[in-house]
Amino acid sequence: MSSYDYDFFVIGAGSGGVRASRIAAKLGARVAVAEERYFGGTCVNVGCVPKKLYSYAAHFKDDFEDSRGFGWHFSNLHFDWATLKNNKDREINRLNSIYKSILDSSGVKIYESRARLLGPHHVQIGDEIRSSRHILLAVGGWPYVPAFEGAEHAVTSNEVFAMESAPKSIAIIGGGYIAVEFASFFARLGVDTTLIYRGSKLLRGFDEDLRDIITNELSRCTHVILESDISKLRNNQSHLEVVLTSGCELQVEKVVAATGRRPLTQDLGLENTRVQLNDKGAVKVDKDFRTAEHSVLAVGDVVDRVALTPVALMEGQWVARSLFDKKMGPVSYENLPSAVFCHPNLATCGYSEEQARAAGLTFEIYENRFNQLKHTLSGSEELSYAKLIVNQANDRVIGAHLIAPDAGELMQGIAVAMNAGATKSIFDATLGIHPTLAEEFVTLREKRVT
Ligand code: NDP
């Protein structure tokens, strides 16, 4: 009989924490999870899920406009933010309770309270102290707002989904995932939207061709101000005055700081253990997700790897299986597919051209910029783009990039092919489904001449 109260104590019931708890319990471990906020974490409550619902709402605007060229006529079309917000709340509440009942039905003990480490094996939850053989930190991250005068008047992605009404105008600071996704949906839901980014093109870290196109596409529906940053924000009661580093000023109703997220490591009691943080405040872990305190592990956004829900799920599952079943092979971060739900959507898997070059690979580029069939009648100028990066040494497709409606849906299958080691010859030998956007990937024949 173990001398510990639990085999596995998980702090945080977000994507990684819930997955790890559930799998560990299924494998026979005595598991507890502490959650002080909401079940399902950022993704379910203030991230991926509500964002995708708002993005769906925004896509109707494009569809209504596109439909005119196909003979549809309508008048008196209007959008009601409150309907979207209330329906979204109802769905998020439903998901919340599903996450909780998954834990309940798996036999996981739930503490709806903050947990702090008291030592390598001890956790304090309210007035209770519990011991556990292993402890998992899965506390996620939190929006980061840089220090500028008046920063307290800015909101973050956390507050956007609680807005009861749409602002007339909004300024979004940042040029990453959240900034471009939020700018895309706000602009289509009737909000006069300005995107302010300190760099010269949006989505740093993505393939440069994608960045060029998305920067242009975003500029078609939002005011994009590049190479400038916010220096001051003044609250003038009726509006906010944004002062930029360039000296320009603008007046808006709301300002959203989409300037990154930071690991949520404050007040976790880490000082009572040997757990260490890196210079970004993330918990340092080894390849087995162990911190410097052997009994304490960490997964998901609190670790400085890849801040994506499927990655947290994979890591949580890996830890639970490795601890309570059998040691698994190392977690692979290769060929990670991801999508950005800006308009048009963007999706990517594997190397960008710049990463392939930095890795010293010799490669070929196949690409096509095109206007999708639908837009021959809709009249929309929205551009689509497909790009494959092929390793010359073995003909393998090592990078796939797409800008197109539902790009994430299309990229999922490409990621499977890439994980299976598909070569360009296999892509070429695969018949297209005609007429689709996805067939672009099997009909790219011309190498880019560099
Ligand atoms: P990102 O790291 O993607 O982008 C942050 C942006 O803020 C960058 O453009 C950055 O500029 C800018 N920035 C950072 N610090 C400052 C500063 N001091 N002043 C001005 N600008 C600044 O973070 P997000 O907040 O957009 O998203 C957080 C994470 O959440 C993402 O990294 C992603 O992992 C995840 N996410 C994933 C989504 C998806 O899968 N679709 C959707 C939303 C979020 P610079 O580029 O110059 O550094």
Coordinates of C-alpha atoms and ligand atoms in Angstrom, one line a residue:
M1 CA 0.0 0.0 0.0
S2 CA 1.4 3.4 -1.0
S3 CA 2.2 5.9 1.7
Y4 CA 0.9 8.7 -0.5
D5 CA -2.7 9.9 -0.7
Y6 CA -2.5 9.7 -4.5
D7 CA -0.3 8.3 -7.3
F8 CA -0.8 11.3 -9.5
F9 CA -1.8 14.9 -8.5
V10 CA -2.5 17.1 -11.5
I11 CA -2.6 20.9 -11.1
G12 CA -4.7 22.4 -13.9
A13 CA -7.7 20.9 -15.7
G14 CA -6.9 22.2 -19.2
S15 CA -6.2 20.2 -22.2
G16 CA -2.9 18.6 -21.0
G17 CA -4.1 18.1 -17.4
V18 CA -7.5 16.5 -18.2
R19 CA -5.9 14.1 -20.7
A20 CA -3.1 13.1 -18.3
S21 CA -5.6 12.6 -15.4
R22 CA -8.0 10.6 -17.4
I23 CA -5.4 8.3 -18.9
A24 CA -3.6 7.8 -15.6
A25 CA -6.9 6.9 -13.9
K26 CA -7.8 4.5 -16.7
L27 CA -4.4 2.8 -16.1
G28 CA -5.4 2.2 -12.4
A29 CA -3.6 5.2 -10.8
R30 CA -5.2 7.0 -7.9
V31 CA -5.6 10.5 -9.4
A32 CA -6.6 13.9 -8.2
V33 CA -6.8 17.1 -10.2
A34 CA -7.0 20.7 -8.8
E35 CA -8.6 23.4 -10.9
E36 CA -9.4 26.9 -9.6
R37 CA -10.9 28.4 -12.7
Y38 CA -12.7 26.6 -15.5
F39 CA -12.6 23.0 -16.8
G40 CA -11.1 22.6 -20.2
G41 CA -8.6 25.5 -19.8
T42 CA -7.8 28.2 -22.2
C43 CA -8.7 26.3 -25.3
V44 CA -12.3 25.5 -24.3
N45 CA -13.1 28.7 -22.4
V46 CA -11.3 31.6 -23.9
G47 CA -9.3 30.2 -26.8
C48 CA -9.6 27.8 -29.7
V49 CA -13.3 26.9 -29.2
P50 CA -14.9 30.3 -28.8
K51 CA -12.5 31.8 -31.4
K52 CA -13.6 29.2 -33.9
L53 CA -17.3 30.0 -33.2
Y54 CA -16.7 33.7 -33.7
S55 CA -14.7 32.9 -36.9
Y56 CA -17.7 30.8 -38.2
A57 CA -19.9 33.8 -37.5
A58 CA -17.5 36.0 -39.5
H59 CA -17.4 33.6 -42.4
F60 CA -21.1 34.1 -43.0
K61 CA -20.3 37.7 -43.9
D62 CA -18.0 36.6 -46.7
D63 CA -20.5 33.9 -47.8
F64 CA -23.4 36.4 -48.0
E65 CA -21.2 38.7 -50.1
D66 CA -20.0 35.9 -52.3
S67 CA -23.5 34.6 -52.8
R68 CA -24.6 37.7 -54.9
G69 CA -22.6 36.6 -57.9
F70 CA -24.5 33.3 -57.7
G71 CA -27.9 35.0 -57.9
W72 CA -28.8 35.5 -54.3
H73 CA -30.5 38.7 -53.4
F74 CA -31.4 39.8 -49.9
S75 CA -31.9 43.0 -47.9
N76 CA -32.1 43.9 -44.3
L77 CA -29.3 41.5 -43.4
H78 CA -27.9 42.3 -39.9
F79 CA -25.7 40.7 -37.3
D80 CA -26.6 40.4 -33.6
W81 CA -23.6 40.1 -31.4
A82 CA -25.7 39.2 -28.3
T83 CA -27.1 36.1 -30.0
L84 CA -23.7 34.9 -30.9
K85 CA -22.3 35.6 -27.4
N86 CA -25.2 33.9 -25.6
N87 CA -25.1 30.9 -27.8
K88 CA -21.4 30.7 -27.5
D89 CA -21.7 30.9 -23.6
R90 CA -24.3 28.1 -23.7
E91 CA -21.9 25.8 -25.7
I92 CA -18.9 26.6 -23.5
N93 CA -20.9 25.8 -20.4
R94 CA -21.9 22.5 -21.9
L95 CA -18.2 21.7 -22.8
N96 CA -17.1 22.8 -19.3
S97 CA -19.5 20.3 -17.7
I98 CA -18.4 17.6 -20.1
Y99 CA -14.8 18.0 -19.1
K100 CA -15.7 17.8 -15.5
S101 CA -17.9 14.7 -15.9
I102 CA -15.1 13.0 -17.9
L103 CA -12.9 13.4 -14.9
D104 CA -15.7 12.3 -12.5
S105 CA -16.6 9.2 -14.5
S106 CA -12.9 8.3 -14.7
G107 CA -12.7 8.2 -10.9
V108 CA -10.5 11.3 -10.6
K109 CA -10.9 13.2 -7.4
I110 CA -11.6 16.8 -8.3
Y111 CA -10.6 19.8 -6.1
E112 CA -12.2 23.0 -7.4
S113 CA -9.6 25.1 -5.7
R114 CA -6.1 26.6 -6.2
A115 CA -3.3 24.1 -5.4
R116 CA 0.2 25.1 -4.3
L117 CA 3.3 22.9 -4.0
L118 CA 4.5 22.5 -0.4
G119 CA 7.3 20.2 -1.4
P120 CA 8.3 17.4 -3.8
H121 CA 5.3 15.3 -2.9
H122 CA 2.9 17.6 -1.1
V123 CA 0.2 19.9 -2.3
Q124 CA -2.0 22.4 -0.4
I125 CA -5.5 22.8 -1.6
G126 CA -7.4 25.3 0.6
D127 CA -7.0 24.0 4.1
E128 CA -6.1 20.5 3.0
I129 CA -2.7 19.0 2.4
R130 CA -2.4 16.0 0.2
S131 CA 0.6 13.9 -0.8
S132 CA 1.2 12.3 -4.2
R133 CA 3.9 10.1 -5.7
H134 CA 4.0 12.2 -8.8
I135 CA 2.7 15.8 -9.3
L136 CA 2.0 17.2 -12.8
L137 CA 2.0 20.9 -13.5
A138 CA -0.4 21.6 -16.3
V139 CA -1.4 25.2 -15.4
G140 CA -1.0 26.7 -18.9
G141 CA -0.4 30.3 -19.7
W142 CA -2.0 33.7 -19.4
P143 CA -2.1 36.7 -21.8
Y144 CA 0.9 39.0 -21.5
V145 CA 0.4 42.8 -21.8
P146 CA 3.6 44.8 -22.3
A147 CA 4.3 47.8 -20.0
F148 CA 3.1 51.0 -21.7
E149 CA 1.4 54.0 -20.2
G150 CA -2.3 53.3 -19.8
A151 CA -1.9 49.5 -20.4
E152 CA -4.6 48.9 -17.8
H153 CA -7.2 50.2 -20.3
A154 CA -6.4 47.4 -22.8
V155 CA -8.2 44.1 -22.7
T156 CA -6.9 40.7 -23.8
S157 CA -8.3 37.6 -25.5
N158 CA -9.6 36.6 -22.1
E159 CA -12.1 39.5 -22.0
V160 CA -13.0 39.6 -25.7
F161 CA -15.3 36.6 -25.4
A162 CA -17.1 38.2 -22.4
M163 CA -18.0 41.4 -24.3
E164 CA -21.8 41.8 -24.2
S165 CA -21.8 44.1 -27.2
A166 CA -19.6 44.7 -30.2
P167 CA -17.5 47.8 -30.0
K168 CA -17.8 50.3 -32.8
S169 CA -14.1 50.3 -33.3
I170 CA -11.1 48.3 -32.0
A171 CA -7.3 48.4 -32.2
I172 CA -5.5 45.1 -31.8
I173 CA -1.9 45.2 -30.9
G174 CA 0.4 42.3 -32.1
G175 CA 0.9 40.3 -35.3
G176 CA 0.7 36.7 -34.1
Y177 CA -2.0 34.1 -34.1
I178 CA -4.4 35.9 -31.8
A179 CA -4.0 39.3 -33.4
V180 CA -4.7 38.1 -37.0
E181 CA -7.6 35.8 -36.0
F182 CA -9.3 38.4 -33.9
A183 CA -8.8 41.2 -36.5
S184 CA -10.3 38.9 -39.1
F185 CA -13.5 38.2 -37.2
F186 CA -14.0 41.6 -35.7
A187 CA -13.7 43.2 -39.1
R188 CA -16.4 41.0 -40.5
L189 CA -18.7 41.4 -37.5
G190 CA -19.1 45.1 -38.2
V191 CA -16.3 46.5 -36.1
D192 CA -14.0 49.1 -37.5
T193 CA -10.7 47.2 -37.0
T194 CA -7.1 48.4 -36.8
L195 CA -4.2 46.0 -36.4
I196 CA -1.0 47.5 -35.1
Y197 CA 2.2 45.5 -35.4
R198 CA 5.8 46.4 -34.7
G199 CA 7.2 44.2 -37.5
S200 CA 7.1 44.6 -41.2
K201 CA 4.8 41.7 -41.9
L202 CA 2.4 39.6 -39.8
L203 CA 2.9 36.1 -38.4
R204 CA 6.6 36.0 -37.6
G205 CA 7.9 32.4 -37.7
F206 CA 5.7 31.3 -40.5
D207 CA 6.9 30.8 -44.1
E208 CA 7.7 34.2 -45.6
D209 CA 5.4 33.7 -48.6
L210 CA 2.5 33.0 -46.3
R211 CA 3.4 36.1 -44.3
D212 CA 3.4 38.3 -47.4
I213 CA 0.0 37.0 -48.6
I214 CA -1.7 37.2 -45.2
T215 CA -0.4 40.7 -44.6
N216 CA -2.0 41.7 -47.9
E217 CA -5.2 39.8 -47.3
L218 CA -5.6 41.3 -43.8
S219 CA -5.1 44.8 -45.2
R220 CA -8.1 44.3 -47.5
C221 CA -10.5 44.3 -44.5
T222 CA -8.7 46.0 -41.6
H223 CA -6.5 49.0 -41.2
V224 CA -3.0 47.4 -40.8
I225 CA -0.4 49.7 -39.3
L226 CA 3.1 48.1 -39.6
E227 CA 6.4 48.9 -38.0
S228 CA 4.7 50.8 -35.2
D229 CA 3.8 50.0 -31.6
I230 CA 1.6 51.4 -28.9
S231 CA 3.4 53.9 -26.7
K232 CA 0.4 55.3 -24.7
L233 CA -3.2 54.6 -24.1
R234 CA -5.4 57.3 -22.7
N235 CA -8.9 56.8 -21.4
N236 CA -11.2 59.7 -22.5
Q237 CA -14.4 58.1 -21.1
S238 CA -16.2 58.0 -24.5
H239 CA -13.2 56.5 -26.3
L240 CA -9.6 55.4 -25.9
E241 CA -6.8 57.4 -27.5
V242 CA -4.0 55.3 -28.8
V243 CA -0.7 57.0 -29.2
L244 CA 1.8 55.1 -31.5
T245 CA 5.6 55.1 -31.4
S246 CA 5.4 56.7 -34.8
G247 CA 3.6 59.7 -33.1
C248 CA 0.3 58.9 -34.9
E249 CA -2.8 58.8 -32.8
L250 CA -6.1 57.1 -33.2
Q251 CA -9.3 56.9 -31.3
V252 CA -11.1 53.6 -30.7
E253 CA -13.6 52.1 -28.4
K254 CA -11.5 49.1 -27.3
V255 CA -7.9 48.1 -27.4
V256 CA -6.9 44.4 -27.4
A257 CA -3.4 43.4 -26.5
A258 CA -2.6 40.2 -28.4
T259 CA 1.0 40.4 -27.5
G260 CA 1.7 36.8 -26.5
R261 CA 1.1 34.6 -23.5
R262 CA 3.3 33.7 -20.6
P263 CA 3.5 30.5 -18.5
L264 CA 1.3 30.8 -15.4
T265 CA 3.9 29.9 -12.7
Q266 CA 3.2 32.6 -10.1
D267 CA 2.2 31.5 -6.6
L268 CA 2.5 27.8 -7.4
G269 CA 4.8 27.1 -4.4
L270 CA 7.7 26.3 -6.8
E271 CA 10.1 27.8 -4.2
N272 CA 9.3 24.8 -2.0
T273 CA 10.8 22.5 -4.6
R274 CA 13.8 22.3 -6.9
V275 CA 11.7 23.2 -9.9
Q276 CA 13.5 25.7 -12.1
L277 CA 12.2 28.3 -14.6
N278 CA 13.9 29.4 -17.8
D279 CA 14.4 33.1 -18.8
K280 CA 10.8 33.2 -20.2
G281 CA 9.4 32.0 -16.9
A282 CA 8.5 28.6 -18.3
V283 CA 9.1 25.4 -16.2
K284 CA 12.3 23.7 -17.3
V285 CA 11.8 20.0 -18.1
D286 CA 13.9 17.2 -19.6
K287 CA 12.8 15.0 -22.5
D288 CA 10.6 13.0 -20.0
F289 CA 8.8 16.2 -18.9
R290 CA 10.5 15.9 -15.5
T291 CA 11.6 19.1 -13.7
A292 CA 14.7 19.3 -11.6
E293 CA 12.5 17.9 -8.8
H294 CA 12.2 14.3 -10.0
S295 CA 8.6 13.8 -8.7
V296 CA 7.3 17.0 -10.3
L297 CA 6.6 17.0 -14.1
A298 CA 5.1 19.6 -16.4
V299 CA 3.4 19.7 -19.7
G300 CA 1.6 22.1 -22.0
D301 CA 1.9 25.9 -22.2
V302 CA 3.7 26.1 -18.8
V303 CA 6.6 24.4 -20.6
D304 CA 8.6 26.3 -23.3
R305 CA 7.9 24.1 -26.2
V306 CA 4.9 24.4 -28.6
A307 CA 1.9 26.2 -27.2
L308 CA -0.8 24.3 -29.1
T309 CA -3.7 22.3 -27.6
P310 CA -2.9 19.0 -29.6
V311 CA 0.7 19.3 -28.3
A312 CA -0.5 19.6 -24.6
L313 CA -2.8 16.6 -25.2
M314 CA 0.0 14.6 -26.7
E315 CA 2.4 15.5 -23.8
G316 CA -0.2 14.8 -21.1
Q317 CA -1.0 11.4 -22.6
W318 CA 2.7 10.6 -22.9
V319 CA 3.4 11.4 -19.3
A320 CA 0.4 9.4 -18.0
R321 CA 1.4 6.3 -20.1
S322 CA 5.1 6.6 -19.3
L323 CA 4.4 6.8 -15.5
F324 CA 1.6 4.2 -15.2
D325 CA 2.0 1.9 -18.2
K326 CA 5.3 1.5 -20.0
K327 CA 8.0 4.0 -21.0
M328 CA 7.1 5.4 -24.4
G329 CA 9.5 6.5 -27.2
P330 CA 10.4 10.2 -27.2
V331 CA 7.6 12.7 -28.0
S332 CA 8.1 13.9 -31.6
Y333 CA 7.5 17.5 -32.5
E334 CA 8.3 16.9 -36.2
N335 CA 5.7 17.6 -38.9
L336 CA 3.4 19.4 -36.4
P337 CA 0.4 20.7 -38.4
S338 CA -1.2 23.9 -37.3
A339 CA -3.7 26.4 -38.7
V340 CA -4.4 30.1 -38.2
F341 CA -8.1 30.9 -38.5
C342 CA -7.6 34.3 -40.0
H343 CA -9.5 35.0 -43.2
P344 CA -8.5 33.4 -45.4
N345 CA -7.4 30.5 -43.2
L346 CA -3.8 29.5 -43.3
A347 CA -2.3 26.0 -42.5
T348 CA 1.1 24.7 -42.4
C349 CA 3.0 21.4 -41.7
G350 CA 6.7 20.8 -41.4
Y351 CA 9.5 23.2 -42.5
S352 CA 9.0 26.7 -43.8
E353 CA 11.4 27.6 -46.6
E354 CA 13.5 29.6 -44.1
Q355 CA 13.7 26.8 -41.6
A356 CA 14.7 24.3 -44.4
R357 CA 17.5 26.7 -45.4
A358 CA 18.6 27.2 -41.8
A359 CA 18.8 23.4 -41.4
G360 CA 21.2 23.3 -44.3
L361 CA 18.9 21.2 -46.5
T362 CA 18.9 21.3 -50.3
F363 CA 15.3 21.5 -51.4
E364 CA 12.9 22.4 -54.2
I365 CA 9.8 24.6 -54.1
Y366 CA 6.6 23.9 -55.8
E367 CA 3.9 26.6 -55.5
N368 CA 0.8 28.1 -57.0
R369 CA -1.0 31.3 -56.3
F370 CA -4.5 31.2 -57.5
N371 CA -8.0 32.5 -57.4
Q372 CA -10.4 29.7 -56.4
L373 CA -13.2 28.6 -58.7
K374 CA -15.9 30.0 -56.4
H375 CA -14.4 33.5 -56.8
T376 CA -14.8 33.5 -60.6
L377 CA -18.5 34.2 -59.9
S378 CA -18.3 35.8 -56.5
G379 CA -16.0 38.5 -57.7
S380 CA -13.9 38.3 -54.5
E381 CA -10.3 39.1 -54.8
E382 CA -9.3 36.7 -52.0
L383 CA -6.1 34.9 -53.0
S384 CA -5.3 31.2 -52.3
Y385 CA -1.8 29.7 -52.2
A386 CA -0.3 26.2 -52.0
K387 CA 3.4 25.5 -51.5
L388 CA 5.4 22.3 -51.1
I389 CA 9.0 22.1 -50.0
V390 CA 10.7 18.9 -51.2
N391 CA 14.0 17.5 -49.9
Q392 CA 16.2 17.0 -52.9
A393 CA 18.1 14.2 -51.1
N394 CA 15.2 11.8 -50.9
D395 CA 12.2 13.5 -52.6
R396 CA 10.3 13.7 -49.3
V397 CA 7.8 16.5 -48.8
I398 CA 9.2 18.3 -45.8
G399 CA 7.0 21.4 -45.8
A400 CA 3.4 22.0 -46.9
H401 CA 1.7 25.4 -46.7
L402 CA -1.7 26.5 -47.7
I403 CA -3.8 29.7 -47.7
A404 CA -7.4 28.7 -48.5
P405 CA -10.8 28.4 -47.0
D406 CA -10.7 25.6 -44.5
A407 CA -7.0 25.3 -44.9
G408 CA -6.7 23.4 -41.5
E409 CA -9.2 20.8 -42.7
L410 CA -7.1 20.2 -45.9
M411 CA -3.8 20.2 -44.1
Q412 CA -4.7 17.4 -41.7
G413 CA -4.6 14.8 -44.4
I414 CA -1.4 16.2 -45.8
A415 CA 0.2 15.9 -42.3
V416 CA -0.7 12.2 -42.3
A417 CA 1.0 11.8 -45.7
M418 CA 4.1 13.7 -44.5
N419 CA 4.3 11.6 -41.3
A420 CA 4.2 8.5 -43.4
G421 CA 7.2 9.9 -45.3
A422 CA 5.4 10.7 -48.6
T423 CA 7.6 11.7 -51.4
K424 CA 6.8 14.3 -54.1
S425 CA 6.5 11.4 -56.5
I426 CA 3.7 9.9 -54.3
F427 CA 1.9 13.3 -54.2
D428 CA 2.2 13.4 -58.1
A429 CA 0.9 9.9 -58.5
T430 CA -2.1 10.6 -56.3
L431 CA -5.2 11.5 -58.3
G432 CA -6.8 14.9 -57.5
I433 CA -10.5 15.3 -56.6
H434 CA -11.8 17.7 -59.2
P435 CA -12.7 20.5 -58.8
T436 CA -11.3 21.1 -55.3
L437 CA -8.8 23.3 -53.7
A438 CA -7.1 20.3 -52.2
E439 CA -6.1 18.9 -55.6
E440 CA -3.6 21.7 -55.8
F441 CA -1.3 19.6 -53.7
V442 CA -1.2 16.8 -56.2
T443 CA -1.0 18.9 -59.3
L444 CA 2.0 21.2 -58.4
R445 CA 4.5 20.3 -61.2
E446 CA 6.6 23.4 -61.9
K447 CA 9.6 23.9 -59.7
R448 CA 10.2 27.5 -58.6
V449 CA 13.3 28.8 -60.4
T450 CA 15.4 30.6 -57.9
Ligands
NDP1 P1 2.2 35.1 -30.6 O1 3.4 34.8 -29.9 O2 1.7 34.3 -31.7 O3 2.2 36.6 -31.1 C1 2.5 37.7 -30.2 C2 2.6 38.9 -31.0 O4 2.8 40.0 -30.1 C3 3.8 39.0 -31.9 O5 3.4 39.5 -33.1 C4 4.8 39.8 -31.2 O6 5.6 40.5 -32.1 C5 3.9 40.8 -30.5 N1 4.5 41.3 -29.3 C6 5.1 40.6 -28.3 N2 5.6 41.4 -27.3 C7 5.3 42.7 -27.7 C8 5.6 44.0 -27.2 N3 6.2 44.1 -26.1 N4 5.1 45.0 -27.9 C9 4.5 44.9 -29.1 N5 4.2 43.7 -29.6 C10 4.6 42.6 -29.0 O7 1.1 35.2 -29.4 P2 -0.5 35.2 -29.4 O8 -0.8 36.0 -28.2 O9 -1.0 35.6 -30.7 O10 -0.9 33.7 -29.2 C11 -0.3 33.0 -28.1 C12 -0.1 31.6 -28.5 O11 -1.3 30.9 -28.5 C13 0.5 31.4 -29.9 O12 1.9 31.4 -29.9 C14 0.0 30.0 -30.2 O13 0.9 29.1 -29.7 C15 -1.3 29.9 -29.4 N6 -2.5 30.1 -30.3 C16 -2.7 29.2 -31.3 C17 -3.8 29.4 -32.2 C18 -4.0 28.4 -33.3 O14 -3.5 27.3 -33.2 N7 -4.8 28.7 -34.3 C19 -4.7 30.5 -32.1 C20 -4.3 31.4 -31.0 C21 -3.3 31.2 -30.2 P3 7.0 39.8 -32.7 O15 6.5 38.9 -33.8 O16 7.7 41.0 -33.2 O17 7.7 39.1 -31.6

